[in-house]
Short mmCIF file of C-alpha atoms in Angstrom, two decimals:
data_model
loop_
_atom_site.label_atom_id
_atom_site.label_comp_id
_atom_site.label_asym_id
_atom_site.label_seq_id
_atom_site.Cartn_x
_atom_site.Cartn_y
_atom_site.Cartn_z
CA UNK A 171 7.77 3.46 16.97
CA UNK A 172 10.80 5.26 15.55
CA UNK A 173 13.19 2.49 14.59
CA UNK A 174 16.78 2.76 15.66
CA UNK A 175 19.59 2.70 13.12
CA UNK A 176 20.68 -0.71 14.41
CA UNK A 177 17.19 -2.11 13.89
CA UNK A 178 16.85 -0.59 10.43
CA UNK A 179 20.02 -2.26 9.22
CA UNK A 180 20.19 -5.38 11.37
CA UNK A 181 22.09 -6.89 8.47
CA UNK A 182 21.85 -6.76 4.71
CA UNK A 183 21.13 -10.48 4.83
CA UNK A 184 18.10 -9.85 7.04
CA UNK A 185 16.94 -7.01 4.82
CA UNK A 186 17.18 -9.36 1.83
CA UNK A 187 14.93 -11.82 3.63
CA UNK A 188 12.54 -9.00 4.48
CA UNK A 189 12.42 -8.04 0.83
CA UNK A 190 11.18 -11.51 -0.08
CA UNK A 191 8.26 -10.96 2.30
CA UNK A 192 7.36 -7.78 0.46
CA UNK A 193 7.19 -9.24 -3.05
CA UNK A 194 4.78 -8.01 -2.83
CA UNK A 195 9.52 17.03 7.84
CA UNK A 196 11.11 17.09 4.48
CA UNK A 197 14.06 19.21 3.37
CA UNK A 198 13.39 20.82 -0.01
CA UNK A 199 15.87 21.85 -2.69
CA UNK A 200 14.39 25.16 -3.76
CA UNK A 201 13.54 26.59 -7.20
CA UNK A 202 13.85 23.47 -9.39
CA UNK A 203 10.29 23.18 -10.68
CA UNK A 204 7.97 23.44 -13.65
CA UNK A 205 4.28 24.07 -14.28
CA UNK A 206 1.89 22.46 -16.78
CA UNK A 207 -1.83 22.60 -17.44
CA UNK A 208 -4.07 19.93 -18.95
CA UNK A 209 -5.17 20.37 -22.53
CA UNK A 210 -8.94 20.50 -22.79
CA UNK A 211 -9.34 21.18 -19.07
CA UNK A 212 -9.13 24.06 -16.65
CA UNK A 213 -5.60 25.57 -16.73
CA UNK A 214 -5.75 26.00 -12.97
CA UNK A 215 -6.95 22.50 -12.09
CA UNK A 216 -3.42 21.13 -11.69
CA UNK A 217 -0.19 22.79 -10.61
CA UNK A 218 2.80 20.58 -11.31
CA UNK A 219 5.28 22.65 -9.35
CA UNK A 220 7.55 20.03 -7.81
CA UNK A 221 10.15 20.14 -5.06
CA UNK A 222 12.87 17.51 -4.89
CA UNK A 223 13.09 16.15 -1.36
CA UNK A 224 16.64 15.79 -0.05
CA UNK A 225 17.00 12.40 1.66
CA UNK A 226 20.81 12.08 1.92
CA UNK A 227 20.43 9.02 -0.32
CA UNK A 228 20.94 8.97 -4.11
CA UNK A 229 17.83 6.78 -4.33
CA UNK A 230 14.90 6.70 -4.04
CA UNK A 231 13.96 9.95 -5.75
CA UNK A 232 11.02 11.58 -3.98
CA UNK A 233 9.21 14.63 -5.35
CA UNK A 234 6.63 16.72 -3.51
CA UNK A 235 3.91 18.67 -5.30
CA UNK A 236 2.64 21.07 -2.60
CA UNK A 237 -0.50 22.07 -4.54
CA UNK A 238 -0.86 19.57 -7.34
CA UNK A 239 -4.65 19.78 -7.48
CA UNK A 240 -7.03 22.73 -7.09
CA UNK A 241 -9.74 23.02 -4.46
CA UNK A 242 -12.39 22.96 -7.17
CA UNK A 243 -11.03 19.74 -8.67
CA UNK A 244 -10.77 18.14 -5.21
CA UNK A 245 -14.44 18.95 -4.55
CA UNK A 246 -15.37 17.45 -7.91
CA UNK A 247 -13.45 14.23 -7.17
CA UNK A 248 -14.84 13.90 -3.64
CA UNK A 249 -18.36 14.30 -5.05
CA UNK A 250 -17.58 11.51 -7.51
CA UNK A 251 -16.43 9.32 -4.63
CA UNK A 252 -19.54 10.07 -2.58
CA UNK A 253 -21.99 9.44 -5.42
CA UNK A 254 -20.41 6.25 -6.77
CA UNK A 255 -20.59 2.81 -5.23
CA UNK A 256 -16.98 2.04 -4.40
CA UNK A 257 -15.68 -1.46 -5.10
CA UNK A 258 -13.26 -2.84 -2.45
CA UNK A 259 -9.99 -4.16 -3.83
CA UNK A 260 -8.75 -7.67 -3.18
CA UNK A 261 -5.44 -9.53 -2.96
CA UNK A 262 -3.28 -6.77 -1.51
CA UNK A 263 -0.50 -8.33 0.54
CA UNK A 264 -1.05 -6.07 3.55
CA UNK A 265 -4.66 -7.28 3.72
CA UNK A 266 -3.39 -10.24 5.75
CA UNK A 267 -3.11 -7.77 8.66
CA UNK A 268 -6.66 -6.48 8.37
CA UNK A 269 -8.59 -6.67 11.63
CA UNK A 270 -11.86 -6.11 9.72
CA UNK A 271 -11.06 -9.05 7.44
CA UNK A 272 -10.44 -11.30 10.48
CA UNK A 273 -13.80 -10.32 12.00
CA UNK A 274 -15.64 -10.97 8.73
CA UNK A 275 -13.92 -14.32 8.37
CA UNK A 276 -15.07 -15.38 11.83
CA UNK A 277 -18.61 -14.42 10.79
CA UNK A 278 -18.20 -16.60 7.70
CA UNK A 279 -17.00 -19.55 9.79
CA UNK A 280 -19.99 -19.14 12.14
CA UNK A 281 -22.46 -18.97 9.26
CA UNK A 282 -21.07 -22.24 7.85
CA UNK A 283 -21.18 -24.12 11.16
CA UNK A 284 -24.40 -22.62 12.55
CA UNK A 285 -26.66 -25.52 11.39
CA UNK A 286 -24.38 -27.98 13.18
CA UNK A 287 -24.39 -25.85 16.31
CA UNK A 288 -28.18 -25.74 16.25
CA UNK A 289 -28.21 -29.55 16.05
CA UNK A 290 -25.85 -29.71 19.06
CA UNK A 291 -23.13 -31.41 17.01
CA UNK A 292 -20.34 -29.13 18.29
CA UNK A 293 -18.87 -29.99 21.74
CA UNK A 294 -19.35 -27.23 24.36
CA UNK A 295 -15.61 -26.80 24.95
CA UNK A 296 -15.26 -25.23 21.50
CA UNK A 297 -17.27 -22.22 22.61
CA UNK A 298 -14.74 -20.88 25.09
CA UNK A 299 -15.14 -17.08 25.15
CA UNK A 300 -11.42 -16.66 25.82
CA UNK A 301 -10.46 -18.56 22.70
CA UNK A 302 -9.77 -16.07 19.90
CA UNK A 303 -9.68 -18.90 17.37
CA UNK A 304 -12.98 -20.45 18.45
CA UNK A 305 -14.73 -19.88 15.11
CA UNK A 306 -11.82 -21.42 13.21
CA UNK A 307 -11.59 -24.43 15.53
CA UNK A 308 -15.33 -25.05 15.31
CA UNK A 309 -15.07 -25.02 11.52
CA UNK A 310 -12.14 -27.45 11.52
CA UNK A 311 -14.00 -29.77 13.95
CA UNK A 312 -17.11 -29.61 11.80
CA UNK A 313 -15.26 -30.43 8.57
CA UNK A 314 -13.28 -33.21 10.26
CA UNK A 315 -16.26 -34.90 11.92
CA UNK A 316 -19.33 -33.87 9.87
CA UNK A 317 -18.07 -33.18 6.38
CA UNK A 318 -21.21 -34.70 4.85
CA UNK A 319 -23.30 -31.96 6.49
CA UNK A 320 -21.33 -29.08 4.94
CA UNK A 321 -21.58 -27.97 1.32
CA UNK A 322 -18.43 -28.26 -0.78
CA UNK A 323 -18.47 -24.54 -1.65
CA UNK A 324 -18.46 -23.71 2.08
CA UNK A 325 -15.51 -26.02 2.70
CA UNK A 326 -13.63 -24.21 -0.06
CA UNK A 327 -14.52 -20.81 1.43
CA UNK A 328 -13.21 -21.92 4.80
CA UNK A 329 -10.05 -23.38 3.29
CA UNK A 330 -9.31 -20.08 1.55
CA UNK A 331 -9.63 -18.24 4.86
CA UNK A 332 -7.25 -20.68 6.53
CA UNK A 333 -4.75 -20.16 3.72
CA UNK A 334 -4.90 -16.38 4.19
CA UNK A 335 -4.34 -16.72 7.92
CA UNK A 336 -1.37 -19.00 7.33
CA UNK A 337 0.14 -16.18 5.25
CA UNK A 338 -0.06 -14.00 8.36
CA UNK A 339 2.04 -16.56 10.24
CA UNK A 340 5.03 -15.72 8.02
CA UNK A 341 5.10 -12.26 9.54
CA UNK A 342 5.65 -13.69 13.02
CA UNK A 343 9.14 -14.77 11.94
CA UNK A 344 12.26 -12.81 12.88
CA UNK A 345 12.27 -11.09 9.50
CA UNK A 346 8.56 -10.31 9.58
CA UNK A 347 8.69 -8.80 13.06
CA UNK A 348 11.81 -6.78 12.19
CA UNK A 349 9.94 -5.37 9.22
CA UNK A 350 6.87 -4.42 11.25
CA UNK A 351 9.09 -2.68 13.79
CA UNK A 352 10.40 -0.39 11.05
CA UNK A 353 7.14 1.53 11.29
CA UNK A 354 7.53 5.06 12.63
CA UNK A 355 4.24 4.57 14.52
CA UNK A 356 3.58 2.82 17.77
CA UNK A 357 1.89 -0.38 16.65
CA UNK A 358 -0.95 -1.84 18.71
CA UNK A 359 -1.83 -5.22 17.28
CA UNK A 360 -4.18 -7.78 18.78
CA UNK A 361 -3.36 -11.40 19.54
CA UNK A 362 -3.52 -12.26 15.85
CA UNK A 363 -1.08 -9.48 14.89
CA UNK A 364 -3.89 -7.81 12.95
CA UNK A 365 -4.24 -4.05 12.60
CA UNK A 366 -6.86 -1.53 11.58
CA UNK A 367 -5.88 -0.69 8.00
CA UNK A 368 -6.95 1.97 5.53
CA UNK A 369 -9.71 0.68 3.25
CA UNK A 370 -8.72 0.28 -0.41
CA UNK A 371 -11.15 0.69 -3.29
CA UNK A 372 -10.90 0.58 -7.06
CA UNK A 373 -10.39 4.12 -8.32
CA UNK A 374 -13.48 5.54 -10.10
CA UNK A 375 -12.78 5.57 -13.83
CA UNK A 376 -13.38 9.31 -14.24
CA UNK A 377 -10.74 10.11 -11.61
CA UNK A 378 -8.28 7.65 -13.13
CA UNK A 379 -8.75 9.24 -16.56
CA UNK A 380 -7.94 12.65 -15.09
CA UNK A 381 -4.79 11.40 -13.38
CA UNK A 382 -3.60 9.48 -16.44
CA UNK A 383 -3.47 12.77 -18.32
CA UNK A 384 -1.00 14.08 -15.77
CA UNK A 385 1.62 11.40 -16.38
CA UNK A 386 3.09 12.70 -19.70
CA UNK A 387 3.29 16.17 -18.15
CA UNK A 388 5.43 14.85 -15.30
CA UNK A 389 7.44 12.00 -16.86
CA UNK A 390 9.07 11.39 -20.23
CA UNK A 391 8.87 8.06 -22.02
CA UNK A 392 6.10 5.48 -22.16
CA UNK A 393 4.36 4.62 -18.88
CA UNK A 394 1.47 2.28 -18.11
CA UNK A 395 -0.78 2.11 -15.08
CA UNK A 396 0.10 -0.95 -12.99
CA UNK A 397 -2.60 -0.29 -10.39
CA UNK A 398 -4.91 2.54 -9.32
CA UNK A 399 -6.65 2.70 -5.95
CA UNK A 400 -8.51 5.01 -3.63
CA UNK A 401 -7.68 4.61 0.07
CA UNK A 402 -9.83 5.86 2.95
CA UNK A 403 -8.33 6.07 6.43
CA UNK A 404 -10.56 6.46 9.48
CA UNK A 405 -9.30 7.18 13.00
CA UNK A 406 -6.93 4.40 14.09
CA UNK A 407 -6.22 3.24 10.52
CA UNK A 408 -2.71 2.95 9.09
CA UNK A 409 -0.75 0.80 6.64
CA UNK A 410 2.10 -1.63 7.22
CA UNK A 411 5.62 -1.01 5.86
CA UNK A 412 5.86 -2.18 2.25
CA UNK A 413 7.57 -1.62 -1.11
CA UNK A 414 5.32 -0.85 -4.07
CA UNK A 415 5.53 -3.47 -6.88
CA UNK A 416 6.05 -0.86 -9.61
CA UNK A 417 8.58 1.62 -10.97
CA UNK A 418 6.91 4.82 -9.76
CA UNK A 419 4.00 5.81 -7.51
CA UNK A 420 1.95 9.01 -7.70
CA UNK A 421 0.11 9.69 -4.44
CA UNK A 422 -2.37 12.59 -4.11
CA UNK A 423 -4.22 13.62 -0.96
CA UNK A 424 -7.85 14.58 -1.51
CA UNK A 425 -8.67 14.99 2.17
CA UNK A 426 -6.25 15.41 5.04
CA UNK A 427 -6.91 14.26 8.59
CA UNK A 428 -6.63 16.53 11.61
CA UNK A 429 -3.80 14.60 13.26
CA UNK A 430 -1.41 11.86 12.14
CA UNK A 431 -1.65 10.13 8.77
CA UNK A 432 1.79 11.06 7.42
CA UNK A 433 3.43 9.06 4.62
CA UNK A 434 6.54 7.61 6.24
CA UNK A 435 9.84 6.41 4.77
CA UNK A 436 11.47 4.75 7.80
CA UNK A 437 14.78 3.41 6.46
CA UNK A 438 16.21 6.42 4.70
CA UNK A 439 19.42 7.69 6.27
CA UNK A 440 17.18 10.27 7.95
CA UNK A 441 13.74 8.63 8.43
CA UNK A 442 11.04 10.94 7.06
CA UNK A 443 7.38 11.70 7.78
CA UNK A 444 5.67 13.60 4.98
CA UNK A 445 2.47 15.34 6.02
CA UNK A 446 -0.45 14.72 3.67
CA UNK A 447 -2.13 18.08 3.19
CA UNK A 448 -5.28 18.38 1.10
CA UNK A 449 -4.23 18.96 -2.50
CA UNK A 450 -0.62 17.87 -2.15
CA UNK A 451 1.01 15.01 -4.01
CA UNK A 452 4.13 12.84 -3.93
CA UNK A 453 5.95 10.97 -6.68
CA UNK A 454 8.55 8.37 -5.75
CA UNK A 455 10.35 5.48 -7.43
CA UNK A 456 10.41 1.96 -5.99
CA UNK A 457 12.65 0.12 -8.44
CA UNK A 458 16.34 0.54 -9.15
CA UNK A 459 17.86 2.49 -12.05
CA UNK A 460 16.03 2.13 -15.36
CA UNK A 461 19.12 0.89 -17.18
CA UNK A 462 19.14 -2.18 -14.91
CA UNK A 463 16.46 -4.73 -14.08
CA UNK A 464 13.27 -4.11 -12.11
CA UNK A 465 14.70 -5.11 -8.76
CA UNK A 466 13.13 -3.33 -5.79
CA UNK A 467 14.80 -0.38 -4.14
CA UNK A 468 14.68 -1.36 -0.47
CA UNK A 469 15.04 2.27 0.67
CA UNK A 470 11.67 3.06 -0.91
CA UNK A 471 9.98 1.04 1.85
CA UNK A 472 7.18 3.22 3.25
CA UNK A 473 3.88 3.11 5.11
CA UNK A 474 0.84 5.23 5.86
CA UNK A 475 1.09 6.63 9.37
CA UNK A 476 -1.72 6.06 11.86
CA UNK A 477 -4.60 8.54 11.62
CA UNK A 478 -5.04 9.90 15.12
CA UNK A 479 -7.99 12.21 14.40
CA UNK A 480 -10.28 12.73 11.43
CA UNK A 481 -10.35 11.03 8.05
CA UNK A 482 -7.78 10.89 5.25
CA UNK A 483 -8.52 10.10 1.60
CA UNK A 484 -5.77 9.54 -0.95
CA UNK A 485 -5.61 8.34 -4.54
CA UNK A 486 -2.66 6.26 -5.65
CA UNK A 487 -1.46 5.40 -9.15
CA UNK A 488 1.32 2.83 -9.61
CA UNK A 489 3.25 3.16 -12.87
CA UNK A 490 5.59 0.94 -14.90
CA UNK A 491 8.16 2.30 -17.32
CA UNK A 492 7.60 0.57 -20.67
CA UNK A 493 10.60 2.00 -22.56
CA UNK A 494 13.12 0.14 -20.41
CA UNK A 495 13.63 -3.02 -22.47
CA UNK A 496 12.49 -1.73 -25.87
CA UNK A 497 14.83 1.24 -25.94
CA UNK A 498 17.71 -0.58 -24.25
CA UNK A 499 17.76 -3.02 -27.17
CA UNK A 500 17.06 -0.50 -29.92
CA UNK A 501 19.09 2.54 -28.93
CA UNK A 502 22.10 2.12 -26.68
CA UNK A 503 22.75 5.88 -26.60
CA UNK A 504 19.21 6.62 -25.40
CA UNK A 505 19.67 3.99 -22.71
CA UNK A 506 22.83 5.74 -21.53
CA UNK A 507 21.02 9.07 -21.48
CA UNK A 508 18.41 7.57 -19.15
CA UNK A 509 20.76 6.13 -16.57
CA UNK A 510 18.70 7.12 -13.51
CA UNK A 511 15.13 8.07 -12.75
CA UNK A 512 16.20 11.72 -12.68
CA UNK A 513 16.41 11.49 -16.46
CA UNK A 514 12.70 10.78 -16.93
CA UNK A 515 11.35 13.50 -14.61
CA UNK A 516 10.39 16.55 -16.67
CA UNK A 517 10.38 18.87 -13.67
CA UNK A 518 14.11 18.55 -13.00
#
């Protein structure tokens, strides 16, 4: 759903509250670009020709690399993905919305309480087919009335699930719902407010090593990898609006879907949808100016648009700028020279 201007800026006070929850067709300016090739690799594997996207806002800075990665290199990376056992990530804040996680949790509850059900220790009224929380309520009844029949490790597993679901309740507040409505997609959530989300995996080490070599060709200064993930989107998958917990994010599309799946920035002065084409990349900054602290830039709030048809695969590297404090203290002039993120982008 395309949010109205009034909804986007209900009030700065509301946006501040929203930000605490997160703690967790572009217009190009032509001809400002540069090209690099990786030492020790194919000179045509990467094309770092960048376009600065005009957003009518001084921040965040968003760069588009229309053909950052070659077809050959994409094929190589996709083969790596197909032939490696991918490890799902954990503890991402948006995971509280995962419909798949909710289903698996219900299966866990049922597996814990099944012996009691087989012994007819659960009252029949707890099996109401219309009750979406039946598995949870059966677990709570079992722990309350038959704790001695449940292993301690299973009680802990159930308690962790309950804690995760309580986190979801925060998003039913005024601030949480206002945030969800910032999505540029029509959202269809179930009774639990869960959604079908893109599946995150740890990035294969060989792909991460390749992408790490790109960083000094794009950005000046010392940068470290905060997080690196591979995200697969099937039909119906999306992501919720969020702000990345880092200074900069490099996002590269290895496989584009047939319809939908744009990367959306909904609270820019002109809300934007950036199409993810195979081989393209985006670099954007989620914190405020490097001479200041690491406070989040609210305008960098973004989300993955719903995939309507096909599959989308992206790799994402979150980066932190390590020179901020060290150079601020050591060299005041250098700090002044790096007053904004424009000053660390080599392509501009």
